[in-house]
Amino acid sequence: MKKQLEIAIVNANSAPIQGYEICWLLSRTQVEFALKEMEIFSSPPFATTAKYQEAMLPVINLEKYYGLEQKEGNGLTKYFVIRSVNEKKELVKLIIKTPQALKMQKVETDFKPFPSLVLPQNSVNVLGVYALGTGKLGVVPDFIGMTRSIRWQENQDQ
């Protein structure tokens, strides 16, 4: 019997890349909370942030971060609070902003890596790409790497 994982899937709000529809893959345990509304703070050139449980968290649009061409007007904006643990065992949180719904799904652990996809920007912050079926790829974002690169960019702008 094959082992199954429960994962969260968010369809990317972007045009296909190399003929493949892109989905963002997250561990079920990474998704802390989903919100329909959130007060966003933006003061360029610094990262966009939002207040969540008394902390200011970076707000990231994955399509923009990875340089993907975004689709227009695909529904109401949703916010997902994502948590990860860094190499120092510290809890790191950020917020993903997207018009797409998050779906929980069970998948078998033997799905195949897809080695040849390179995203237009920040591909270094991708943990893996997997074939999810005909014409669909799942991308696993590196949220710890994202928070490091956002902090680095902020420090460079000061």
mmCIF file of N, CA and C in Angstrom, residues 72-148:
data_model
loop_
_atom_site.group_PDB
_atom_site.id
_atom_site.type_symbol
_atom_site.label_atom_id
_atom_site.label_comp_id
_atom_site.label_asym_id
_atom_site.label_seq_id
_atom_site.Cartn_x
_atom_site.Cartn_y
_atom_site.Cartn_z
ATOM 1 N N GLU A 72 -5.746 38.271 -15.003
ATOM 2 C CA GLU A 72 -6.543 39.378 -14.460
ATOM 3 C C GLU A 72 -7.838 38.867 -13.840
ATOM 4 N N GLY A 73 -8.266 39.529 -12.764
ATOM 5 C CA GLY A 73 -9.586 39.362 -12.171
ATOM 6 C C GLY A 73 -10.124 37.958 -11.993
ATOM 7 N N ASN A 74 -9.434 37.135 -11.245
ATOM 8 C CA ASN A 74 -9.891 35.760 -11.018
ATOM 9 C C ASN A 74 -10.543 35.562 -9.651
ATOM 10 N N GLY A 75 -11.320 36.506 -9.188
ATOM 11 C CA GLY A 75 -12.018 36.309 -7.922
ATOM 12 C C GLY A 75 -11.506 37.198 -6.812
ATOM 13 N N LEU A 76 -12.093 37.008 -5.651
ATOM 14 C CA LEU A 76 -11.745 37.800 -4.482
ATOM 15 C C LEU A 76 -10.391 37.372 -3.908
ATOM 16 N N THR A 77 -9.660 38.341 -3.420
ATOM 17 C CA THR A 77 -8.349 38.059 -2.842
ATOM 18 C C THR A 77 -8.501 37.281 -1.535
ATOM 19 N N LYS A 78 -7.636 36.301 -1.362
ATOM 20 C CA LYS A 78 -7.576 35.498 -0.141
ATOM 21 C C LYS A 78 -6.162 35.611 0.420
ATOM 22 N N TYR A 79 -6.073 35.447 1.725
ATOM 23 C CA TYR A 79 -4.782 35.529 2.405
ATOM 24 C C TYR A 79 -4.593 34.252 3.218
ATOM 25 N N PHE A 80 -3.442 33.620 3.052
ATOM 26 C CA PHE A 80 -3.133 32.402 3.787
ATOM 27 C C PHE A 80 -1.892 32.644 4.636
ATOM 28 N N VAL A 81 -2.025 32.452 5.941
ATOM 29 C CA VAL A 81 -0.881 32.582 6.841
ATOM 30 C C VAL A 81 -0.129 31.253 6.790
ATOM 31 N N ILE A 82 1.142 31.344 6.424
ATOM 32 C CA ILE A 82 1.989 30.167 6.244
ATOM 33 C C ILE A 82 3.078 30.178 7.303
ATOM 34 N N ARG A 83 3.357 29.010 7.849
ATOM 35 C CA ARG A 83 4.428 28.905 8.856
ATOM 36 C C ARG A 83 5.427 27.835 8.424
ATOM 37 N N SER A 84 6.668 28.098 8.741
ATOM 38 C CA SER A 84 7.762 27.155 8.485
ATOM 39 C C SER A 84 8.757 27.287 9.623
ATOM 40 N N VAL A 85 9.645 26.332 9.716
ATOM 41 C CA VAL A 85 10.682 26.355 10.742
ATOM 42 C C VAL A 85 12.023 26.467 10.026
ATOM 43 N N ASN A 86 12.832 27.454 10.452
ATOM 44 C CA ASN A 86 14.135 27.640 9.805
ATOM 45 C C ASN A 86 15.182 26.703 10.399
ATOM 46 N N GLU A 87 16.415 26.822 9.911
ATOM 47 C CA GLU A 87 17.491 25.921 10.352
ATOM 48 C C GLU A 87 17.863 26.097 11.818
ATOM 49 N N LYS A 88 17.479 27.231 12.421
ATOM 50 C CA LYS A 88 17.715 27.453 13.854
ATOM 51 C C LYS A 88 16.533 26.990 14.702
ATOM 52 N N LYS A 89 15.591 26.305 14.067
ATOM 53 C CA LYS A 89 14.373 25.789 14.721
ATOM 54 C C LYS A 89 13.452 26.916 15.194
ATOM 55 N N GLU A 90 13.541 28.082 14.519
ATOM 56 C CA GLU A 90 12.678 29.211 14.834
ATOM 57 C C GLU A 90 11.465 29.185 13.899
ATOM 58 N N LEU A 91 10.308 29.509 14.446
ATOM 59 C CA LEU A 91 9.087 29.574 13.658
ATOM 60 C C LEU A 91 9.091 30.870 12.844
ATOM 61 N N VAL A 92 8.885 30.731 11.542
ATOM 62 C CA VAL A 92 8.839 31.866 10.633
ATOM 63 C C VAL A 92 7.479 31.861 9.959
ATOM 64 N N LYS A 93 6.825 33.044 9.922
ATOM 65 C CA LYS A 93 5.506 33.138 9.300
ATOM 66 C C LYS A 93 5.511 34.204 8.224
ATOM 67 N N LEU A 94 4.682 33.992 7.219
ATOM 68 C CA LEU A 94 4.438 34.981 6.191
ATOM 69 C C LEU A 94 3.024 34.782 5.671
ATOM 70 N N ILE A 95 2.571 35.707 4.836
ATOM 71 C CA ILE A 95 1.222 35.656 4.305
ATOM 72 C C ILE A 95 1.291 35.585 2.787
ATOM 73 N N ILE A 96 0.544 34.647 2.214
ATOM 74 C CA ILE A 96 0.429 34.541 0.763
ATOM 75 C C ILE A 96 -0.875 35.221 0.352
ATOM 76 N N LYS A 97 -0.784 36.060 -0.659
ATOM 77 C CA LYS A 97 -1.938 36.779 -1.202
ATOM 78 C C LYS A 97 -2.264 36.190 -2.572
ATOM 79 N N THR A 98 -3.515 35.743 -2.768
ATOM 80 C CA THR A 98 -3.899 35.131 -4.042
ATOM 81 C C THR A 98 -5.417 35.215 -4.245
ATOM 82 N N PRO A 99 -5.874 35.261 -5.495
ATOM 83 C CA PRO A 99 -7.310 35.173 -5.745
ATOM 84 C C PRO A 99 -7.799 33.719 -5.838
ATOM 85 N N GLN A 100 -6.892 32.774 -5.755
ATOM 86 C CA GLN A 100 -7.244 31.361 -5.913
ATOM 87 C C GLN A 100 -7.585 30.702 -4.576
ATOM 88 N N ALA A 101 -8.429 29.692 -4.635
ATOM 89 C CA ALA A 101 -8.805 28.940 -3.444
ATOM 90 C C ALA A 101 -7.724 27.919 -3.101
ATOM 91 N N LEU A 102 -7.668 27.567 -1.839
ATOM 92 C CA LEU A 102 -6.765 26.531 -1.359
ATOM 93 C C LEU A 102 -7.581 25.249 -1.238
ATOM 94 N N LYS A 103 -7.049 24.170 -1.773
ATOM 95 C CA LYS A 103 -7.742 22.878 -1.717
ATOM 96 C C LYS A 103 -6.852 21.871 -1.009
ATOM 97 N N MET A 104 -7.441 21.136 -0.082
ATOM 98 C CA MET A 104 -6.713 20.056 0.581
ATOM 99 C C MET A 104 -6.898 18.787 -0.255
ATOM 100 N N GLN A 105 -5.813 18.053 -0.435
ATOM 101 C CA GLN A 105 -5.883 16.871 -1.278
ATOM 102 C C GLN A 105 -4.902 15.825 -0.773
ATOM 103 N N LYS A 106 -5.286 14.568 -0.869
ATOM 104 C CA LYS A 106 -4.367 13.481 -0.532
ATOM 105 C C LYS A 106 -3.685 13.027 -1.809
ATOM 106 N N VAL A 107 -2.364 12.900 -1.734
ATOM 107 C CA VAL A 107 -1.581 12.437 -2.874
ATOM 108 C C VAL A 107 -0.661 11.319 -2.418
ATOM 109 N N GLU A 108 -0.319 10.459 -3.363
ATOM 110 C CA GLU A 108 0.623 9.390 -3.060
ATOM 111 C C GLU A 108 2.032 9.962 -3.050
ATOM 112 N N THR A 109 2.859 9.434 -2.189
ATOM 113 C CA THR A 109 4.205 9.988 -1.996
ATOM 114 C C THR A 109 5.168 9.645 -3.126
ATOM 115 N N ASP A 110 4.728 8.855 -4.081
ATOM 116 C CA ASP A 110 5.657 8.460 -5.143
ATOM 117 C C ASP A 110 5.496 9.278 -6.423
ATOM 118 N N PHE A 111 4.945 10.502 -6.331
ATOM 119 C CA PHE A 111 4.861 11.295 -7.561
ATOM 120 C C PHE A 111 6.258 11.744 -7.972
ATOM 121 N N LYS A 112 6.419 11.953 -9.260
ATOM 122 C CA LYS A 112 7.743 12.111 -9.858
ATOM 123 C C LYS A 112 8.213 13.567 -9.892
ATOM 124 N N PRO A 113 9.487 13.805 -9.535
ATOM 125 C CA PRO A 113 10.068 15.142 -9.688
ATOM 126 C C PRO A 113 10.119 15.535 -11.167
ATOM 127 N N PHE A 114 9.993 16.816 -11.414
ATOM 128 C CA PHE A 114 10.071 17.368 -12.766
ATOM 129 C C PHE A 114 11.282 18.297 -12.793
ATOM 130 N N PRO A 115 12.412 17.847 -13.326
ATOM 131 C CA PRO A 115 13.669 18.572 -13.150
ATOM 132 C C PRO A 115 13.895 19.788 -14.045
ATOM 133 N N SER A 116 13.131 19.952 -15.115
ATOM 134 C CA SER A 116 13.549 20.946 -16.109
ATOM 135 C C SER A 116 12.803 22.285 -16.064
ATOM 136 N N LEU A 117 12.016 22.572 -15.051
ATOM 137 C CA LEU A 117 11.303 23.848 -15.006
ATOM 138 C C LEU A 117 12.110 24.878 -14.222
ATOM 139 N N VAL A 118 12.335 26.022 -14.842
ATOM 140 C CA VAL A 118 12.989 27.141 -14.171
ATOM 141 C C VAL A 118 12.030 28.316 -14.247
ATOM 142 N N LEU A 119 11.688 28.876 -13.089
ATOM 143 C CA LEU A 119 10.796 30.023 -13.054
ATOM 144 C C LEU A 119 11.563 31.286 -13.439
ATOM 145 N N PRO A 120 10.868 32.302 -13.976
ATOM 146 C CA PRO A 120 11.559 33.505 -14.446
ATOM 147 C C PRO A 120 12.393 34.235 -13.387
ATOM 148 N N GLN A 121 11.965 34.218 -12.121
ATOM 149 C CA GLN A 121 12.712 34.904 -11.055
ATOM 150 C C GLN A 121 12.755 34.016 -9.812
ATOM 151 N N ASN A 122 13.762 34.192 -9.007
ATOM 152 C CA ASN A 122 13.873 33.570 -7.678
ATOM 153 C C ASN A 122 13.737 32.050 -7.664
ATOM 154 N N SER A 123 14.153 31.378 -8.731
ATOM 155 C CA SER A 123 14.069 29.909 -8.772
ATOM 156 C C SER A 123 14.890 29.239 -7.680
ATOM 157 N N VAL A 124 15.864 29.957 -7.135
ATOM 158 C CA VAL A 124 16.665 29.410 -6.046
ATOM 159 C C VAL A 124 15.779 29.120 -4.827
ATOM 160 N N ASN A 125 14.649 29.796 -4.714
ATOM 161 C CA ASN A 125 13.731 29.589 -3.590
ATOM 162 C C ASN A 125 12.573 28.667 -3.952
ATOM 163 N N VAL A 126 12.900 27.602 -4.665
ATOM 164 C CA VAL A 126 11.953 26.519 -4.972
ATOM 165 C C VAL A 126 12.562 25.242 -4.419
ATOM 166 N N LEU A 127 11.803 24.529 -3.600
ATOM 167 C CA LEU A 127 12.312 23.285 -3.016
ATOM 168 C C LEU A 127 12.142 22.094 -3.946
ATOM 169 N N GLY A 128 11.197 22.182 -4.884
ATOM 170 C CA GLY A 128 10.983 21.084 -5.815
ATOM 171 C C GLY A 128 9.841 21.369 -6.763
ATOM 172 N N VAL A 129 9.844 20.645 -7.891
ATOM 173 C CA VAL A 129 8.776 20.723 -8.882
ATOM 174 C C VAL A 129 8.368 19.290 -9.191
ATOM 175 N N TYR A 130 7.046 19.035 -9.204
ATOM 176 C CA TYR A 130 6.545 17.676 -9.375
ATOM 177 C C TYR A 130 5.443 17.634 -10.417
ATOM 178 N N ALA A 131 5.435 16.556 -11.199
ATOM 179 C CA ALA A 131 4.372 16.329 -12.170
ATOM 180 C C ALA A 131 3.125 15.867 -11.409
ATOM 181 N N LEU A 132 2.020 16.595 -11.590
ATOM 182 C CA LEU A 132 0.769 16.252 -10.896
ATOM 183 C C LEU A 132 -0.224 15.556 -11.809
ATOM 184 N N GLY A 133 0.121 15.401 -13.033
ATOM 185 C CA GLY A 133 -0.774 14.805 -14.017
ATOM 186 C C GLY A 133 -0.500 15.479 -15.350
ATOM 187 N N THR A 134 -1.302 15.144 -16.332
ATOM 188 C CA THR A 134 -1.104 15.685 -17.665
ATOM 189 C C THR A 134 -1.252 17.197 -17.669
ATOM 190 N N GLY A 135 -0.191 17.881 -18.041
ATOM 191 C CA GLY A 135 -0.233 19.327 -18.202
ATOM 192 C C GLY A 135 -0.237 20.138 -16.922
ATOM 193 N N LYS A 136 0.058 19.510 -15.767
ATOM 194 C CA LYS A 136 0.038 20.235 -14.497
ATOM 195 C C LYS A 136 1.288 19.941 -13.690
ATOM 196 N N LEU A 137 1.894 21.026 -13.166
ATOM 197 C CA LEU A 137 3.077 20.883 -12.326
ATOM 198 C C LEU A 137 2.828 21.518 -10.967
ATOM 199 N N GLY A 138 3.355 20.882 -9.936
ATOM 200 C CA GLY A 138 3.286 21.417 -8.588
ATOM 201 C C GLY A 138 4.643 21.967 -8.188
ATOM 202 N N VAL A 139 4.657 23.224 -7.734
ATOM 203 C CA VAL A 139 5.888 23.884 -7.306
ATOM 204 C C VAL A 139 5.835 24.039 -5.794
ATOM 205 N N VAL A 140 6.914 23.622 -5.114
ATOM 206 C CA VAL A 140 7.014 23.747 -3.664
ATOM 207 C C VAL A 140 7.877 24.968 -3.352
ATOM 208 N N PRO A 141 7.246 26.075 -2.905
ATOM 209 C CA PRO A 141 8.026 27.279 -2.583
ATOM 210 C C PRO A 141 8.867 27.079 -1.323
ATOM 211 N N ASP A 142 10.028 27.717 -1.302
ATOM 212 C CA ASP A 142 10.895 27.724 -0.128
ATOM 213 C C ASP A 142 10.596 29.004 0.662
ATOM 214 N N PHE A 143 9.678 28.911 1.613
ATOM 215 C CA PHE A 143 9.241 30.093 2.352
ATOM 216 C C PHE A 143 10.349 30.670 3.235
ATOM 217 N N ILE A 144 11.221 29.821 3.754
ATOM 218 C CA ILE A 144 12.343 30.316 4.561
ATOM 219 C C ILE A 144 13.288 31.120 3.670
ATOM 220 N N GLY A 145 13.598 30.600 2.500
ATOM 221 C CA GLY A 145 14.438 31.332 1.556
ATOM 222 C C GLY A 145 13.806 32.648 1.136
ATOM 223 N N MET A 146 12.491 32.648 0.953
ATOM 224 C CA MET A 146 11.785 33.890 0.592
ATOM 225 C C MET A 146 11.935 34.941 1.668
ATOM 226 N N THR A 147 11.734 34.555 2.921
ATOM 227 C CA THR A 147 11.818 35.544 3.996
ATOM 228 C C THR A 147 13.246 36.079 4.112
ATOM 229 N N ARG A 148 14.248 35.216 3.881
ATOM 230 C CA ARG A 148 15.636 35.679 3.891
ATOM 231 C C ARG A 148 15.890 36.677 2.770
#
